[in-house]
Amino acid sequence: GPNANRLKTFEIDEDSRANGSRLGGIRGYWVNEADALTKSKPKMRPFEVELKKLIGLYYATNELEADAPAVANIALEGFSQEMAFLIDDAILNGDGNSAPLGILNSGGVVSQAKETSQTAATINFQNILKMVSRVWAGARPEFFVNRDCLPQLAQLSLAVGTGGVPVWLPAGGASGTLQSTLMGYPVNVIEHASTIGTVGDIMLLDLKQYLLISKGGMKSDSSMHVQFLYDEMCYRFVLRMGGAPKWKSALTPYKGTNTQSPFVTLATRA
């Protein structure tokens, strides 16, 4: 709203699927006729996302303004792309202070351990299988990877007898899709993923579990007064937005002990 700088709401406080913990404490009972009824209720937690400020500043000489009037449009397009890049980066890597809280810095991430004696800076099929096994049942995730991972992902295979079958299906090939897949999940190559061998190089994420807010879109203003003595025009670009993962912690399943999440990463392989 016009007089607010944050979104305040509530989320169900659930960190376990055990009886008495589902949906923050809701519980049903099988009963016989005339048995006493037992009450239960959900537990809620406050969830708050604060607007952050993203800015860009650009000076252009009046000569440039007169001789190349398209420069203002070039700057507007350039800063729009830069801000979009920084927002994408913040969704993954934001510190939660000056920038939105990123997924990798939140408490809801599950980090799958590497295999025993696994070689540094490698990805193997067991890593992928175990990452998939840690995904929350309600998630609809996709893989997000650094381009450095592609040579190894493309060579992953599942041993069958004395042979094997590939597990990476490139776009337009055996998958018959417009996007490469791995274990049936789409694979997105992004600049913001970490280099191979470090946390964040390959991630299985459901971005619908990340809340992003904005206010008013990107504002563009110009002034000749800021750099008047230098005969320059000043352009300023401002965007107010914020974001945070909806999950505060990983989820303990109803059966089993390995925690689950809509945000799964692979631990460092050093």
Coordinates of C-alpha atoms in Angstrom, one line a residue:
G1 CA 0.0 0.0 0.0
P2 CA 1.0 3.7 -0.2
N3 CA 2.1 3.9 3.4
A4 CA 3.8 0.5 3.8
N5 CA 7.4 -0.7 3.1
R6 CA 6.9 -4.4 3.9
L7 CA 4.5 -7.3 3.6
K8 CA 3.4 -8.9 6.9
T9 CA 1.6 -12.1 6.8
F10 CA 1.5 -15.6 8.5
E11 CA 2.7 -19.0 7.4
I12 CA 1.9 -22.4 8.8
D13 CA 4.7 -23.3 11.2
E14 CA 5.5 -26.9 10.1
D15 CA 8.9 -28.5 10.4
S16 CA 7.8 -32.1 10.9
R17 CA 5.3 -34.5 9.3
A18 CA 5.0 -36.6 12.5
N19 CA 1.6 -37.1 14.2
G20 CA 0.8 -33.9 16.0
S21 CA 3.1 -31.8 14.0
R22 CA 1.5 -31.7 10.5
L23 CA 0.4 -28.3 9.4
G24 CA 1.7 -26.9 12.7
G25 CA -0.3 -29.1 15.0
I26 CA -3.5 -30.2 13.2
R27 CA -4.4 -33.8 14.0
G28 CA -7.2 -36.1 13.1
Y29 CA -8.2 -39.3 15.1
W30 CA -9.8 -42.6 14.3
V31 CA -12.5 -43.1 17.0
N32 CA -15.3 -45.4 18.0
E33 CA -18.9 -44.4 18.5
A34 CA -19.3 -42.2 21.6
D35 CA -15.6 -41.7 22.1
A36 CA -14.5 -38.3 23.5
L37 CA -13.1 -36.0 20.9
T38 CA -9.7 -34.3 21.1
K39 CA -9.1 -30.8 19.8
S40 CA -6.2 -29.6 17.8
K41 CA -5.3 -26.4 15.9
P42 CA -2.6 -25.2 13.5
K43 CA 0.4 -23.2 14.7
M44 CA 1.2 -20.1 12.7
R45 CA 4.4 -18.0 12.5
P46 CA 4.8 -14.4 11.4
F47 CA 6.3 -14.0 8.0
E48 CA 7.6 -10.6 6.9
V49 CA 9.3 -9.3 3.7
E50 CA 10.8 -5.8 3.7
L51 CA 11.3 -3.7 0.6
K52 CA 14.9 -3.1 -0.4
K53 CA 16.2 -0.4 -2.6
L54 CA 18.1 -1.1 -5.9
I55 CA 19.5 2.0 -7.7
G56 CA 21.5 2.9 -10.8
L57 CA 23.1 6.3 -11.7
Y58 CA 24.3 7.5 -15.0
Y59 CA 25.9 10.7 -16.3
A60 CA 25.9 11.8 -19.9
T61 CA 27.4 15.0 -21.3
N62 CA 25.1 17.5 -23.0
E63 CA 27.2 17.0 -26.2
L64 CA 26.3 13.3 -26.1
E65 CA 22.7 14.2 -25.5
A66 CA 22.6 16.5 -28.5
D67 CA 24.7 14.3 -30.9
A68 CA 23.4 10.9 -29.9
P69 CA 19.9 11.3 -28.5
A70 CA 19.4 7.5 -28.4
V71 CA 21.9 7.2 -25.5
A72 CA 19.1 7.8 -23.0
N73 CA 17.1 4.8 -24.3
I74 CA 20.3 2.7 -24.3
A75 CA 20.9 3.6 -20.7
L76 CA 17.3 2.8 -19.7
E77 CA 17.5 -0.6 -21.4
G78 CA 20.9 -1.3 -19.9
F79 CA 19.9 -0.5 -16.4
S80 CA 16.7 -2.5 -16.7
Q81 CA 18.8 -5.5 -17.7
E82 CA 21.3 -4.9 -14.8
M83 CA 18.5 -4.7 -12.2
A84 CA 16.9 -7.9 -13.5
F85 CA 20.3 -9.6 -13.2
L86 CA 20.8 -8.4 -9.6
I87 CA 17.3 -9.5 -8.6
D88 CA 17.9 -13.0 -10.0
D89 CA 21.2 -13.1 -8.1
A90 CA 19.6 -11.9 -4.9
I91 CA 16.9 -14.6 -5.0
L92 CA 19.8 -17.1 -4.8
N93 CA 22.6 -15.3 -3.0
G94 CA 21.1 -12.3 -1.2
D95 CA 22.4 -11.5 2.3
G96 CA 19.0 -10.4 3.7
N97 CA 20.5 -7.1 4.9
S98 CA 20.9 -4.6 2.1
A99 CA 19.5 -7.1 -0.4
P100 CA 16.6 -9.6 -0.2
L101 CA 17.3 -12.9 1.6
G102 CA 18.5 -15.5 -0.9
I103 CA 17.7 -19.2 -0.9
L104 CA 21.3 -20.3 -0.3
N105 CA 21.5 -18.1 2.9
S106 CA 18.2 -19.2 4.3
G107 CA 17.5 -21.9 6.9
G108 CA 15.2 -23.9 4.7
V109 CA 17.9 -25.3 2.4
V110 CA 18.8 -29.0 2.4
S111 CA 22.5 -29.7 1.6
Q112 CA 23.1 -33.2 0.3
A113 CA 26.5 -34.5 1.4
K114 CA 29.0 -35.7 -1.2
E115 CA 29.9 -39.4 -1.6
T116 CA 32.7 -40.9 0.4
S117 CA 36.1 -40.2 -1.3
Q118 CA 34.4 -38.3 -4.1
T119 CA 36.9 -36.5 -6.3
A120 CA 37.0 -32.7 -6.0
A121 CA 34.9 -30.6 -8.4
T122 CA 32.9 -33.6 -9.7
I123 CA 29.2 -34.5 -10.0
N124 CA 28.2 -38.2 -10.1
F125 CA 24.9 -40.0 -10.5
Q126 CA 24.6 -40.8 -6.8
N127 CA 24.7 -37.1 -6.1
I128 CA 21.7 -36.6 -8.4
L129 CA 19.7 -39.5 -7.0
K130 CA 20.2 -38.4 -3.4
M131 CA 19.3 -34.8 -4.2
V132 CA 16.0 -35.9 -5.8
S133 CA 15.3 -38.0 -2.7
R134 CA 15.6 -34.9 -0.5
V135 CA 12.9 -32.9 -2.4
W136 CA 9.8 -32.1 -0.4
A137 CA 6.8 -34.1 -1.8
G138 CA 4.8 -31.1 -2.6
A139 CA 7.5 -29.3 -4.6
R140 CA 7.7 -28.9 -8.4
P141 CA 11.4 -28.2 -8.7
E142 CA 13.8 -27.6 -11.6
F143 CA 17.6 -28.0 -11.7
F144 CA 19.6 -24.8 -11.9
V145 CA 23.3 -25.3 -12.8
N146 CA 26.4 -23.4 -13.6
R147 CA 27.6 -23.9 -17.2
D148 CA 30.8 -25.5 -15.9
C149 CA 28.6 -28.4 -14.8
L150 CA 27.4 -29.3 -18.3
P151 CA 30.4 -31.5 -19.5
Q152 CA 30.0 -33.8 -16.5
L153 CA 26.1 -33.8 -16.5
A154 CA 26.1 -34.8 -20.2
Q155 CA 28.2 -37.8 -19.4
L156 CA 26.3 -39.2 -16.5
S157 CA 25.0 -42.7 -16.9
L158 CA 23.3 -45.5 -15.0
A159 CA 25.1 -48.8 -15.0
V160 CA 23.0 -51.7 -16.3
G161 CA 24.8 -55.1 -16.4
T162 CA 28.0 -54.6 -18.4
G163 CA 26.6 -51.5 -20.2
G164 CA 24.6 -48.5 -19.2
V165 CA 22.1 -45.9 -20.1
P166 CA 22.4 -42.1 -20.1
V167 CA 20.5 -40.1 -17.5
W168 CA 21.0 -36.7 -19.1
L169 CA 18.5 -36.0 -21.9
P170 CA 19.4 -33.0 -24.1
A171 CA 16.7 -30.8 -25.5
G172 CA 15.4 -32.0 -28.8
G173 CA 17.1 -35.4 -28.4
A174 CA 15.8 -38.5 -26.7
S175 CA 13.8 -36.3 -24.3
G176 CA 11.7 -34.9 -27.2
T177 CA 11.4 -31.7 -25.3
L178 CA 12.5 -28.1 -25.8
Q179 CA 14.5 -28.2 -22.6
S180 CA 17.2 -30.6 -21.3
T181 CA 16.1 -32.8 -18.4
L182 CA 17.7 -34.7 -15.6
M183 CA 15.7 -37.4 -13.8
G184 CA 12.7 -35.9 -15.5
Y185 CA 13.3 -32.4 -14.1
P186 CA 14.1 -29.4 -16.4
V187 CA 17.6 -28.1 -16.4
N188 CA 18.3 -24.4 -16.4
V189 CA 21.8 -23.0 -17.0
I190 CA 22.3 -19.8 -15.2
E191 CA 25.1 -17.3 -14.5
H192 CA 24.2 -17.0 -10.8
A193 CA 25.0 -20.6 -9.9
S194 CA 28.4 -21.2 -8.2
T195 CA 31.3 -22.7 -10.1
I196 CA 31.6 -26.5 -10.1
G197 CA 32.6 -28.1 -6.8
T198 CA 31.1 -25.5 -4.5
V199 CA 27.7 -25.2 -2.9
G200 CA 25.2 -23.7 -5.4
D201 CA 26.8 -25.2 -8.6
I202 CA 23.8 -27.5 -9.0
M203 CA 20.5 -26.9 -7.2
L204 CA 17.1 -28.4 -7.3
L205 CA 14.7 -25.6 -6.5
D206 CA 10.9 -24.9 -6.5
L207 CA 10.9 -21.1 -7.0
K208 CA 7.2 -20.9 -6.2
Q209 CA 8.3 -21.3 -2.6
Y210 CA 10.1 -18.0 -2.8
L211 CA 8.0 -14.8 -2.2
L212 CA 9.0 -11.7 -4.2
I213 CA 7.4 -8.3 -3.7
S214 CA 7.8 -5.0 -5.4
K215 CA 6.3 -1.5 -5.2
G216 CA 5.7 0.8 -8.2
G217 CA 8.1 -0.8 -10.7
M218 CA 11.4 0.8 -11.8
K219 CA 11.4 4.6 -11.6
S220 CA 13.5 6.7 -14.0
D221 CA 14.3 10.3 -13.4
S222 CA 16.7 12.8 -14.9
S223 CA 18.2 16.1 -13.8
M224 CA 20.5 18.7 -15.3
H225 CA 21.3 20.3 -11.9
V226 CA 23.3 17.5 -10.2
Q227 CA 26.3 17.9 -12.6
F228 CA 25.4 21.4 -13.8
L229 CA 29.1 22.7 -13.5
Y230 CA 30.2 19.7 -15.7
D231 CA 27.5 20.2 -18.3
E232 CA 26.2 16.7 -17.7
M233 CA 22.8 15.2 -17.5
C234 CA 22.1 12.8 -14.6
Y235 CA 19.9 9.8 -14.9
R236 CA 18.7 7.9 -11.9
F237 CA 17.0 4.5 -11.8
V238 CA 15.3 3.3 -8.6
L239 CA 13.5 0.0 -7.9
R240 CA 12.0 -1.1 -4.5
M241 CA 11.6 -4.8 -4.1
G242 CA 12.1 -7.5 -1.5
G243 CA 12.0 -11.2 -1.2
A244 CA 12.6 -14.2 1.0
P245 CA 12.0 -18.0 1.0
K246 CA 8.8 -19.1 2.6
W247 CA 10.6 -22.0 4.4
K248 CA 12.4 -21.2 7.7
S249 CA 13.8 -24.8 8.1
A250 CA 13.9 -28.1 6.4
L251 CA 11.1 -30.7 7.0
T252 CA 11.4 -34.0 8.8
P253 CA 9.2 -36.5 6.9
Y254 CA 6.5 -38.7 8.4
K255 CA 8.6 -41.8 7.8
G256 CA 12.4 -41.6 7.7
T257 CA 15.0 -39.3 9.0
N258 CA 16.4 -37.5 6.0
T259 CA 15.1 -33.9 6.0
Q260 CA 13.3 -32.6 2.9
S261 CA 12.9 -29.2 1.3
P262 CA 11.9 -27.4 -1.9
F263 CA 15.4 -26.1 -2.0
V264 CA 18.1 -28.8 -2.3
T265 CA 21.8 -28.2 -3.0
L266 CA 24.9 -30.4 -3.3
A267 CA 27.6 -29.9 -0.6
T268 CA 31.1 -28.7 -1.5
R269 CA 33.3 -31.3 -3.2
A270 CA 36.8 -30.1 -2.4

